[in-house]
Amino acid sequence: MKKAYEKPAIFKLHTGMMNKFGSFASPLSRKIRKEIDGVKISELVEKFGTPLFVFSEKALRSKFREIKRAFTTRYPNVEFSWSYKTNYLDAICAILHDEGETAEVVSEFEYQKARRLGVRGNEIVFNGPYKPVDALKVAVAEGARINIDTFEEIADLEEVAAELGIKPKVAIRLNMDTGIHPQWSRFGFNLESGQAFDAVKRIAFGGKLELAGLHCHIGTFILEPKAYETEVRKMVDFAYKVEDEFGFKIEYIDIGGGFPSKNRLKGVYLPPEVVVPSIDEIADRICSALLSSLRPGDFPKLIIESGRAIVDEAGYLIAKVHATKRLPDGRKGYILDAGVNILFTAFWYHFNVEIDREVQGPSEPCVLYGPLCMNIDVVDELAYLPPLPRGTNLILSPVGAYNVTQWMQFIRYRPNVVLIGQNGEVDLIREAETLEDIVGRERLPERLKLNGN
Ligand SMILES: *Cc1c(COP(=O)(O)O)cnc(C)c1O
């Protein structure tokens, strides 16, 4: 094949040294990936096009089992509740439900999605700062576990309880200082200020609700296991305080999610292998804190709502190089067919970038742009890649968490999503959008129609 001419450019090569961006790979090293779980990238691309999200069922199940094992070997009463907003594709949720996870939802939409998949009401944990009364009514009637976020929600639930003639078990969400900043104090009731205690008092005096649990979610991508230890100790202390004072029995302690995946956070220069604590370390902190602060013989259910850590590394995005340009500052720019419209997490992470073929030439700093007509559409402002011919496929990972839920239909259609099963079978789990999906919801007033259309 004849090589395309490229105007020569001078650029500085960095070799393996640490610099302010961390350590670069050697100019000759490159990460090549020709398959995912034994299925060729070329076959996937030929059949489903690009951009293409690819999920590995094997990676998903094995990650879940690894995390589950870390906790169940250390504490006798654990429930995992799948955080729908992290990834609510039916196929992903179905796999995790098959593994035994219940559903953690934060809206009536997610609630309905879980019910539709066959999850029972009493297998749903309902969180969030905004739960409309109608949604609460359904949740109470179906026995869902509701974690109350505001004083108004206590009042709403009391009305629902009176209307349905039942005394539902509920929980309150706490927020607290665990050493993590910024503190997520906008959710639930603050512990240190006494607000949480007031909420319990309010529930006790109302007499219409039974406090049966405590919830807290301290943040996301938490790199400090000690924060969970603090969280658990504070929750257990508070549980006994309200048990002793009001006679409630705290049946579950829901510590939320937030465990990090092996992703590279921007601004953190060391690789994830170095900064991301192991799940065993996190589980050890949590379970030791529980076992050392609980009263003898008391084993309330530990609920874990881990999202990102379970699904992130099971997801890949294949994107194609559409064009190349030399930027005025000497860097090379690539225009890909996937941008921040479908890769919301590009704002926070430097993905692992692999290429689908061997290419000649030294690696150099380059920028990966998406296809949008927006300056912010940058997938990576500092990748380090050899000269990539047009049509090269890049495999970006991990992208399994928060992208296929936070993606937006903006300028372009959302692409196909496939799942590679444990026996290498490839299933389309979400079809690419078409014009009909988008305009089907629009209504054009008769008087505005052009040319009789
Ligand atoms: C988002 C969320 C989770 C999952 O968080 P991850 O960081 O993905 O583990 C769990 N619980 C609540 C209440 C959440 O809002």
Short mmCIF file of C-alpha atoms and ligand atoms in Angstrom, two decimals:
data_model
loop_
_atom_site.label_atom_id
_atom_site.label_comp_id
_atom_site.label_asym_id
_atom_site.label_seq_id
_atom_site.Cartn_x
_atom_site.Cartn_y
_atom_site.Cartn_z
CA MET A 1 0.00 0.00 0.00
CA LYS A 2 1.32 3.45 -0.91
CA LYS A 3 1.96 5.60 2.15
CA ALA A 4 0.07 8.89 2.31
CA TYR A 5 2.32 11.95 2.21
CA GLU A 6 2.47 13.92 5.39
CA LYS A 7 4.17 17.27 5.75
CA PRO A 8 7.15 16.88 8.05
CA ALA A 9 6.93 18.37 11.53
CA ILE A 10 9.44 18.70 14.34
CA PHE A 11 8.40 17.63 17.81
CA LYS A 12 10.18 16.73 21.00
CA LEU A 13 10.21 13.09 22.00
CA HIS A 14 9.78 12.30 25.68
CA THR A 15 11.11 9.01 26.85
CA GLY A 16 9.78 7.21 29.89
CA MET A 17 10.57 10.10 32.27
CA MET A 18 8.19 11.50 34.84
CA ASN A 19 6.94 14.93 33.96
CA LYS A 20 3.95 16.97 35.03
CA PHE A 21 1.60 14.67 33.16
CA GLY A 22 2.93 11.51 34.76
CA SER A 23 5.15 9.11 32.92
CA PHE A 24 4.95 8.74 29.19
CA ALA A 25 5.21 5.45 27.47
CA SER A 26 8.30 5.03 25.36
CA PRO A 27 7.91 6.56 21.88
CA LEU A 28 7.96 3.10 20.38
CA SER A 29 5.59 1.42 22.77
CA ARG A 30 1.95 1.23 21.80
CA LYS A 31 -0.98 -0.65 23.08
CA ILE A 32 -2.57 -2.84 20.47
CA ARG A 33 -5.85 -4.66 20.94
CA LYS A 34 -7.24 -6.86 18.21
CA GLU A 35 -10.03 -8.50 20.14
CA ILE A 36 -12.30 -8.30 23.15
CA ASP A 37 -12.99 -11.62 24.88
CA GLY A 38 -11.82 -13.44 21.77
CA VAL A 39 -14.10 -11.53 19.37
CA LYS A 40 -12.18 -9.65 16.70
CA ILE A 41 -12.50 -5.84 16.70
CA SER A 42 -12.63 -6.02 12.90
CA GLU A 43 -15.66 -8.32 13.03
CA LEU A 44 -17.45 -6.15 15.56
CA VAL A 45 -16.84 -3.04 13.49
CA GLU A 46 -17.88 -4.69 10.25
CA LYS A 47 -21.13 -5.92 11.71
CA PHE A 48 -22.13 -3.06 14.00
CA GLY A 49 -20.19 -0.03 12.75
CA THR A 50 -18.53 2.63 14.87
CA PRO A 51 -18.76 4.17 17.34
CA LEU A 52 -19.65 1.00 19.18
CA PHE A 53 -19.98 0.32 22.89
CA VAL A 54 -18.93 -3.21 23.77
CA PHE A 55 -19.64 -4.86 27.11
CA SER A 56 -17.99 -8.02 28.37
CA GLU A 57 -20.33 -10.28 30.32
CA LYS A 58 -17.33 -12.22 31.56
CA ALA A 59 -15.63 -9.12 32.96
CA LEU A 60 -18.88 -7.89 34.50
CA ARG A 61 -19.69 -11.13 36.28
CA SER A 62 -16.16 -11.72 37.46
CA LYS A 63 -15.80 -8.18 38.83
CA PHE A 64 -19.09 -8.49 40.66
CA ARG A 65 -18.07 -11.84 42.13
CA GLU A 66 -14.71 -10.46 43.22
CA ILE A 67 -16.38 -7.57 45.07
CA LYS A 68 -19.09 -9.80 46.51
CA ARG A 69 -16.51 -12.29 47.77
CA ALA A 70 -14.51 -9.51 49.42
CA PHE A 71 -17.50 -8.62 51.58
CA THR A 72 -19.30 -11.91 52.12
CA THR A 73 -16.13 -13.57 53.41
CA ARG A 74 -15.83 -10.81 56.03
CA TYR A 75 -19.42 -10.17 57.15
CA PRO A 76 -22.34 -12.60 57.38
CA ASN A 77 -25.23 -10.43 56.16
CA VAL A 78 -24.56 -8.53 52.95
CA GLU A 79 -26.83 -7.35 50.13
CA PHE A 80 -25.67 -5.79 46.89
CA SER A 81 -28.10 -3.37 45.29
CA TRP A 82 -27.34 -2.38 41.71
CA SER A 83 -27.07 1.38 41.19
CA TYR A 84 -29.28 1.82 38.13
CA LYS A 85 -28.05 5.27 37.22
CA THR A 86 -24.52 3.90 36.74
CA ASN A 87 -25.74 1.74 33.86
CA TYR A 88 -29.38 0.86 33.38
CA LEU A 89 -29.24 -1.01 30.10
CA ASP A 90 -31.60 -3.96 30.51
CA ALA A 91 -28.95 -6.54 29.67
CA ILE A 92 -26.47 -5.16 32.20
CA CYS A 93 -29.09 -4.98 34.96
CA ALA A 94 -30.36 -8.47 34.09
CA ILE A 95 -26.87 -9.94 34.46
CA LEU A 96 -26.40 -8.29 37.85
CA HIS A 97 -29.86 -9.35 39.03
CA ASP A 98 -28.97 -12.86 37.91
CA GLU A 99 -25.87 -12.56 40.12
CA GLY A 100 -28.19 -11.75 43.03
CA GLU A 101 -28.18 -7.98 43.14
CA THR A 102 -31.33 -6.11 44.11
CA ALA A 103 -32.03 -2.70 42.48
CA GLU A 104 -31.06 0.74 43.77
CA VAL A 105 -33.06 3.44 41.99
CA VAL A 106 -33.25 7.21 42.23
CA SER A 107 -36.35 8.04 40.19
CA GLU A 108 -39.71 6.60 39.22
CA PHE A 109 -38.29 5.93 35.77
CA GLU A 110 -35.55 3.72 37.21
CA TYR A 111 -38.09 2.15 39.57
CA GLN A 112 -40.34 1.25 36.64
CA LYS A 113 -37.38 -0.08 34.67
CA ALA A 114 -36.43 -2.40 37.53
CA ARG A 115 -40.03 -3.61 37.99
CA ARG A 116 -40.30 -4.24 34.27
CA LEU A 117 -37.21 -6.48 34.48
CA GLY A 118 -38.98 -8.59 37.10
CA VAL A 119 -37.44 -7.10 40.25
CA ARG A 120 -40.00 -7.23 43.10
CA GLY A 121 -40.92 -4.07 44.98
CA ASN A 122 -39.29 -5.36 48.18
CA GLU A 123 -36.06 -5.88 46.24
CA ILE A 124 -35.82 -2.18 45.42
CA VAL A 125 -33.94 0.47 47.39
CA PHE A 126 -35.42 3.86 46.54
CA ASN A 127 -33.04 6.82 46.99
CA GLY A 128 -32.90 10.39 45.80
CA PRO A 129 -33.78 13.96 46.77
CA TYR A 130 -36.89 14.09 44.59
CA LYS A 131 -39.49 11.40 44.96
CA PRO A 132 -42.91 12.57 43.78
CA VAL A 133 -45.81 11.52 46.03
CA ASP A 134 -47.24 9.22 43.35
CA ALA A 135 -43.92 7.39 43.16
CA LEU A 136 -43.83 7.08 46.95
CA LYS A 137 -47.35 5.63 46.91
CA VAL A 138 -46.32 2.85 44.53
CA ALA A 139 -43.09 2.21 46.43
CA VAL A 140 -44.86 1.95 49.81
CA ALA A 141 -47.62 -0.26 48.42
CA GLU A 142 -45.03 -2.58 46.87
CA GLY A 143 -42.82 -2.72 49.97
CA ALA A 144 -39.76 -0.98 48.53
CA ARG A 145 -37.11 0.24 50.94
CA ILE A 146 -37.28 4.02 50.92
CA ASN A 147 -34.35 6.13 52.12
CA ILE A 148 -35.80 9.48 53.10
CA ASP A 149 -33.93 12.59 51.97
CA THR A 150 -35.86 15.57 53.39
CA PHE A 151 -38.32 16.59 56.12
CA GLU A 152 -40.95 17.13 53.41
CA GLU A 153 -40.52 13.52 52.37
CA ILE A 154 -41.26 12.39 55.94
CA ALA A 155 -44.54 14.31 55.75
CA ASP A 156 -45.33 12.95 52.28
CA LEU A 157 -44.72 9.39 53.48
CA GLU A 158 -46.93 9.89 56.50
CA GLU A 159 -49.76 10.95 54.23
CA VAL A 160 -49.18 7.97 51.96
CA ALA A 161 -49.09 5.66 55.00
CA ALA A 162 -52.37 7.05 56.30
CA GLU A 163 -53.99 6.75 52.88
CA LEU A 164 -52.86 3.14 52.41
CA GLY A 165 -53.54 2.22 56.05
CA ILE A 166 -50.11 0.73 56.64
CA LYS A 167 -47.10 1.59 58.80
CA PRO A 168 -44.21 1.29 56.34
CA LYS A 169 -40.64 0.59 57.33
CA VAL A 170 -38.42 3.43 56.17
CA ALA A 171 -34.83 4.59 56.46
CA ILE A 172 -33.20 7.99 56.47
CA ARG A 173 -30.24 9.11 54.47
CA LEU A 174 -27.42 10.64 56.46
CA ASN A 175 -24.62 12.94 55.39
CA MET A 176 -21.53 13.34 57.51
CA ASP A 177 -17.91 14.32 57.66
CA THR A 178 -15.78 11.34 56.70
CA GLY A 179 -12.77 13.39 55.65
CA ILE A 180 -13.91 13.44 52.01
CA HIS A 181 -14.18 16.88 50.40
CA PRO A 182 -16.34 18.31 49.06
CA GLN A 183 -18.74 16.79 51.57
CA TRP A 184 -21.97 15.66 49.92
CA SER A 185 -24.11 17.54 52.44
CA ARG A 186 -26.96 18.27 50.06
CA PHE A 187 -28.39 14.75 50.38
CA GLY A 188 -30.21 13.49 53.43
CA PHE A 189 -29.85 14.76 56.98
CA ASN A 190 -26.63 15.99 58.50
CA LEU A 191 -25.32 13.89 61.33
CA GLU A 192 -22.96 16.24 63.15
CA SER A 193 -25.39 19.17 63.33
CA GLY A 194 -28.10 17.08 64.98
CA GLN A 195 -30.37 17.33 61.94
CA ALA A 196 -30.41 13.56 61.50
CA PHE A 197 -31.41 13.08 65.11
CA ASP A 198 -34.21 15.62 64.63
CA ALA A 199 -35.42 13.65 61.61
CA VAL A 200 -35.63 10.49 63.70
CA LYS A 201 -37.41 12.38 66.47
CA ARG A 202 -39.85 13.71 63.90
CA ILE A 203 -40.52 10.18 62.57
CA ALA A 204 -40.98 8.82 66.12
CA PHE A 205 -43.43 11.55 67.14
CA GLY A 206 -45.37 11.20 63.89
CA GLY A 207 -46.00 7.57 64.79
CA LYS A 208 -46.91 6.57 61.23
CA LEU A 209 -43.54 5.26 60.04
CA GLU A 210 -41.19 2.61 61.39
CA LEU A 211 -37.52 3.52 61.15
CA ALA A 212 -35.73 0.35 60.08
CA GLY A 213 -32.58 1.49 58.31
CA LEU A 214 -29.88 4.06 57.80
CA HIS A 215 -28.37 5.08 54.51
CA CYS A 216 -25.39 7.14 53.45
CA HIS A 217 -23.44 7.61 50.22
CA ILE A 218 -20.30 9.64 50.79
CA GLY A 219 -19.35 10.36 47.18
CA THR A 220 -17.99 8.68 44.10
CA PHE A 221 -14.52 7.41 43.11
CA ILE A 222 -13.41 7.45 46.74
CA LEU A 223 -9.68 6.69 46.88
CA GLU A 224 -9.49 6.69 50.68
CA PRO A 225 -10.68 3.44 52.36
CA LYS A 226 -10.43 5.17 55.75
CA ALA A 227 -13.45 7.32 54.80
CA TYR A 228 -15.64 4.20 54.70
CA GLU A 229 -14.38 3.14 58.09
CA THR A 230 -15.38 6.52 59.50
CA GLU A 231 -18.74 6.32 57.74
CA VAL A 232 -19.52 2.87 59.15
CA ARG A 233 -18.51 3.75 62.72
CA LYS A 234 -20.64 6.88 62.67
CA MET A 235 -23.61 4.98 61.23
CA VAL A 236 -23.42 2.21 63.83
CA ASP A 237 -23.10 4.70 66.70
CA PHE A 238 -26.11 6.58 65.40
CA ALA A 239 -28.09 3.36 64.92
CA TYR A 240 -27.65 2.42 68.58
CA LYS A 241 -28.43 5.94 69.69
CA VAL A 242 -31.83 5.89 67.95
CA GLU A 243 -32.51 2.29 68.98
CA ASP A 244 -31.88 3.13 72.64
CA GLU A 245 -33.73 6.40 72.57
CA PHE A 246 -36.78 5.56 70.44
CA GLY A 247 -37.08 1.77 70.47
CA PHE A 248 -36.64 1.39 66.71
CA LYS A 249 -34.67 -1.61 65.41
CA ILE A 250 -32.16 -0.72 62.71
CA GLU A 251 -32.28 -3.73 60.40
CA TYR A 252 -30.01 -2.41 57.68
CA ILE A 253 -27.04 -0.15 57.28
CA ASP A 254 -26.74 0.97 53.69
CA ILE A 255 -23.31 2.45 53.05
CA GLY A 256 -23.97 3.51 49.43
CA GLY A 257 -21.36 3.09 46.70
CA GLY A 258 -18.43 5.13 45.46
CA PHE A 259 -15.73 2.47 45.23
CA PRO A 260 -13.29 3.49 42.47
CA SER A 261 -12.69 1.58 39.25
CA LYS A 262 -9.28 1.24 37.60
CA ASN A 263 -9.74 4.49 35.70
CA ARG A 264 -7.27 7.34 35.52
CA LEU A 265 -8.71 10.45 37.11
CA LYS A 266 -7.50 13.68 35.50
CA GLY A 267 -5.12 15.56 37.75
CA VAL A 268 -4.00 12.35 39.43
CA TYR A 269 -0.65 11.67 37.83
CA LEU A 270 0.07 8.25 39.21
CA PRO A 271 -1.48 5.29 37.40
CA PRO A 272 -4.66 3.67 38.76
CA GLU A 273 -2.68 0.56 39.71
CA VAL A 274 -0.93 2.75 42.27
CA VAL A 275 -3.64 5.07 43.57
CA VAL A 276 -6.76 2.89 43.45
CA PRO A 277 -7.05 0.80 46.64
CA SER A 278 -7.90 -2.86 46.21
CA ILE A 279 -11.42 -4.00 46.92
CA ASP A 280 -10.06 -6.24 49.66
CA GLU A 281 -8.58 -3.25 51.42
CA ILE A 282 -11.88 -1.37 51.21
CA ALA A 283 -13.93 -4.39 52.33
CA ASP A 284 -11.54 -5.01 55.18
CA ARG A 285 -11.88 -1.46 56.49
CA ILE A 286 -15.67 -1.57 56.24
CA CYS A 287 -16.22 -5.01 57.74
CA SER A 288 -13.65 -4.56 60.51
CA ALA A 289 -15.27 -1.27 61.47
CA LEU A 290 -18.69 -2.96 61.50
CA LEU A 291 -17.64 -6.00 63.51
CA SER A 292 -15.75 -3.95 66.07
CA SER A 293 -18.54 -1.43 66.66
CA LEU A 294 -21.64 -3.69 66.57
CA ARG A 295 -23.02 -5.15 69.78
CA PRO A 296 -22.44 -8.89 70.27
CA GLY A 297 -24.81 -11.03 68.21
CA ASP A 298 -26.15 -8.08 66.23
CA PHE A 299 -25.62 -8.38 62.48
CA PRO A 300 -27.76 -5.80 60.70
CA LYS A 301 -27.82 -6.19 56.93
CA LEU A 302 -24.98 -4.37 55.21
CA ILE A 303 -26.26 -2.97 51.92
CA ILE A 304 -23.74 -1.95 49.29
CA GLU A 305 -24.78 0.12 46.29
CA SER A 306 -21.56 -0.08 44.35
CA GLY A 307 -21.94 1.03 40.71
CA ARG A 308 -18.81 2.24 38.99
CA ALA A 309 -16.44 -0.36 40.48
CA ILE A 310 -18.59 -3.20 39.15
CA VAL A 311 -19.36 -2.11 35.60
CA ASP A 312 -16.73 0.39 34.50
CA GLU A 313 -14.05 -2.07 33.44
CA ALA A 314 -16.56 -4.23 31.57
CA GLY A 315 -17.18 -1.48 29.00
CA TYR A 316 -15.21 -0.44 25.90
CA LEU A 317 -15.87 2.08 23.17
CA ILE A 318 -14.58 1.50 19.67
CA ALA A 319 -14.15 4.78 17.81
CA LYS A 320 -12.75 5.37 14.34
CA VAL A 321 -10.18 7.93 13.20
CA HIS A 322 -11.99 10.06 10.65
CA ALA A 323 -9.36 12.74 9.95
CA THR A 324 -6.03 14.11 11.12
CA LYS A 325 -4.60 17.58 11.42
CA ARG A 326 -1.44 19.22 12.64
CA LEU A 327 -2.29 21.84 15.26
CA PRO A 328 -0.46 25.19 15.36
CA ASP A 329 1.30 24.17 18.59
CA GLY A 330 2.81 21.14 16.86
CA ARG A 331 0.58 18.52 18.39
CA LYS A 332 -1.34 16.20 16.21
CA GLY A 333 -5.11 16.29 16.29
CA TYR A 334 -7.35 13.36 15.41
CA ILE A 335 -11.05 13.65 14.70
CA LEU A 336 -12.93 10.61 15.91
CA ASP A 337 -16.52 9.56 15.28
CA ALA A 338 -17.18 9.52 19.04
CA GLY A 339 -17.05 12.50 21.35
CA VAL A 340 -18.30 13.81 24.65
CA ASN A 341 -21.89 13.38 23.47
CA ILE A 342 -21.51 9.67 24.18
CA LEU A 343 -18.49 9.80 26.51
CA PHE A 344 -19.63 11.96 29.33
CA THR A 345 -16.90 10.67 31.64
CA ALA A 346 -14.18 12.06 29.33
CA PHE A 347 -14.47 15.25 31.39
CA TRP A 348 -12.98 13.42 34.40
CA TYR A 349 -10.89 10.53 33.12
CA HIS A 350 -7.98 9.80 30.83
CA PHE A 351 -9.07 6.56 29.23
CA ASN A 352 -6.82 3.76 28.30
CA VAL A 353 -6.36 4.16 24.51
CA GLU A 354 -5.54 1.10 22.44
CA ILE A 355 -5.30 0.77 18.65
CA ASP A 356 -6.51 -2.07 16.49
CA ARG A 357 -3.40 -2.50 14.33
CA GLU A 358 0.35 -2.15 14.20
CA VAL A 359 1.48 1.17 12.77
CA GLN A 360 4.91 2.53 11.92
CA GLY A 361 6.47 5.67 13.31
CA PRO A 362 7.23 7.16 16.70
CA SER A 363 4.54 8.04 19.20
CA GLU A 364 3.88 11.72 19.78
CA PRO A 365 1.55 13.82 21.92
CA CYS A 366 -1.83 14.22 20.31
CA VAL A 367 -5.35 15.40 20.98
CA LEU A 368 -8.40 13.25 20.37
CA TYR A 369 -11.38 15.30 19.22
CA GLY A 370 -14.93 14.12 18.86
CA PRO A 371 -17.27 14.82 15.93
CA LEU A 372 -19.24 17.68 17.47
CA CYS A 373 -19.07 21.31 16.36
CA MET A 374 -18.17 22.31 19.90
CA ASN A 375 -14.82 23.34 21.25
CA ILE A 376 -15.37 21.27 24.39
CA ASP A 377 -15.62 18.07 22.39
CA VAL A 378 -12.28 16.62 23.47
CA VAL A 379 -12.00 12.94 24.32
CA ASP A 380 -8.38 13.25 25.45
CA GLU A 381 -6.19 16.34 25.37
CA LEU A 382 -3.04 14.33 25.88
CA ALA A 383 -2.88 10.94 24.27
CA TYR A 384 0.46 9.57 23.12
CA LEU A 385 0.10 7.72 19.87
CA PRO A 386 1.98 6.76 16.72
CA PRO A 387 0.79 8.25 13.41
CA LEU A 388 -2.61 6.71 12.88
CA PRO A 389 -3.94 6.24 9.36
CA ARG A 390 -7.49 7.24 8.64
CA GLY A 391 -9.82 4.36 9.51
CA THR A 392 -7.77 3.13 12.48
CA ASN A 393 -10.03 2.03 15.31
CA LEU A 394 -9.27 3.17 18.83
CA ILE A 395 -10.49 1.12 21.74
CA LEU A 396 -11.19 3.32 24.75
CA SER A 397 -11.65 1.88 28.22
CA PRO A 398 -12.90 1.66 30.89
CA VAL A 399 -16.16 3.30 29.85
CA GLY A 400 -18.82 1.00 31.35
CA ALA A 401 -19.97 3.39 34.09
CA TYR A 402 -22.10 6.49 33.57
CA ASN A 403 -21.61 6.79 29.80
CA VAL A 404 -24.53 4.82 28.43
CA THR A 405 -26.80 6.58 30.92
CA GLN A 406 -25.45 10.14 30.77
CA TRP A 407 -24.87 10.17 27.01
CA MET A 408 -26.97 12.63 25.15
CA GLN A 409 -28.65 12.82 21.82
CA PHE A 410 -26.89 15.96 20.68
CA ILE A 411 -25.94 16.55 17.04
CA ARG A 412 -25.51 12.82 16.42
CA TYR A 413 -27.47 9.63 17.01
CA ARG A 414 -26.50 7.40 19.90
CA PRO A 415 -24.69 4.28 18.61
CA ASN A 416 -25.10 0.53 18.89
CA VAL A 417 -24.24 -1.26 22.12
CA VAL A 418 -23.29 -4.94 22.07
CA LEU A 419 -22.69 -7.53 24.73
CA ILE A 420 -20.15 -10.31 24.36
CA GLY A 421 -21.50 -13.33 26.22
CA GLN A 422 -19.45 -15.81 28.15
CA ASN A 423 -19.25 -18.18 25.18
CA GLY A 424 -18.18 -15.45 22.79
CA GLU A 425 -21.68 -14.84 21.41
CA VAL A 426 -22.30 -11.23 20.39
CA ASP A 427 -25.72 -9.69 21.02
CA LEU A 428 -26.95 -6.25 20.11
CA ILE A 429 -28.32 -4.90 23.42
CA ARG A 430 -29.20 -1.40 22.29
CA GLU A 431 -29.79 -0.48 18.70
CA ALA A 432 -28.37 2.74 17.27
CA GLU A 433 -30.93 5.53 17.12
CA THR A 434 -32.56 6.66 13.93
CA LEU A 435 -34.30 9.85 12.87
CA GLU A 436 -37.63 8.26 13.77
CA ASP A 437 -36.61 7.77 17.43
CA ILE A 438 -36.02 11.46 17.78
CA VAL A 439 -38.71 13.09 15.65
CA GLY A 440 -41.34 10.57 16.74
CA ARG A 441 -41.87 12.68 19.87
CA GLU A 442 -42.08 16.00 18.05
CA ARG A 443 -45.27 17.73 16.92
CA LEU A 444 -45.02 20.25 14.10
CA PRO A 445 -47.99 22.65 14.02
CA GLU A 446 -49.85 22.37 10.69
CA ARG A 447 -49.25 26.03 9.84
CA LEU A 448 -45.46 25.59 9.97
CA LYS A 449 -45.23 22.77 7.49
CA LEU A 450 -43.00 23.34 4.47
CA ASN A 451 -43.87 22.38 0.90
CA GLY A 452 -46.85 20.29 1.92
CA ASN A 453 -44.73 17.90 4.06
C1 LIG B 1 -24.73 7.03 42.24
C2 LIG B 1 -25.04 6.36 43.49
C3 LIG B 1 -24.48 5.12 43.81
C4 LIG B 1 -23.42 4.45 42.97
O1 LIG B 1 -22.23 5.17 43.05
P1 LIG B 1 -20.87 4.63 42.38
O2 LIG B 1 -19.91 5.74 42.60
O3 LIG B 1 -21.14 4.40 40.93
O4 LIG B 1 -20.50 3.37 43.09
C5 LIG B 1 -24.90 4.50 44.97
N1 LIG B 1 -25.81 5.07 45.79
C6 LIG B 1 -26.36 6.28 45.53
C7 LIG B 1 -27.35 6.85 46.46
C8 LIG B 1 -25.99 6.97 44.38
O5 LIG B 1 -26.53 8.16 44.13
#
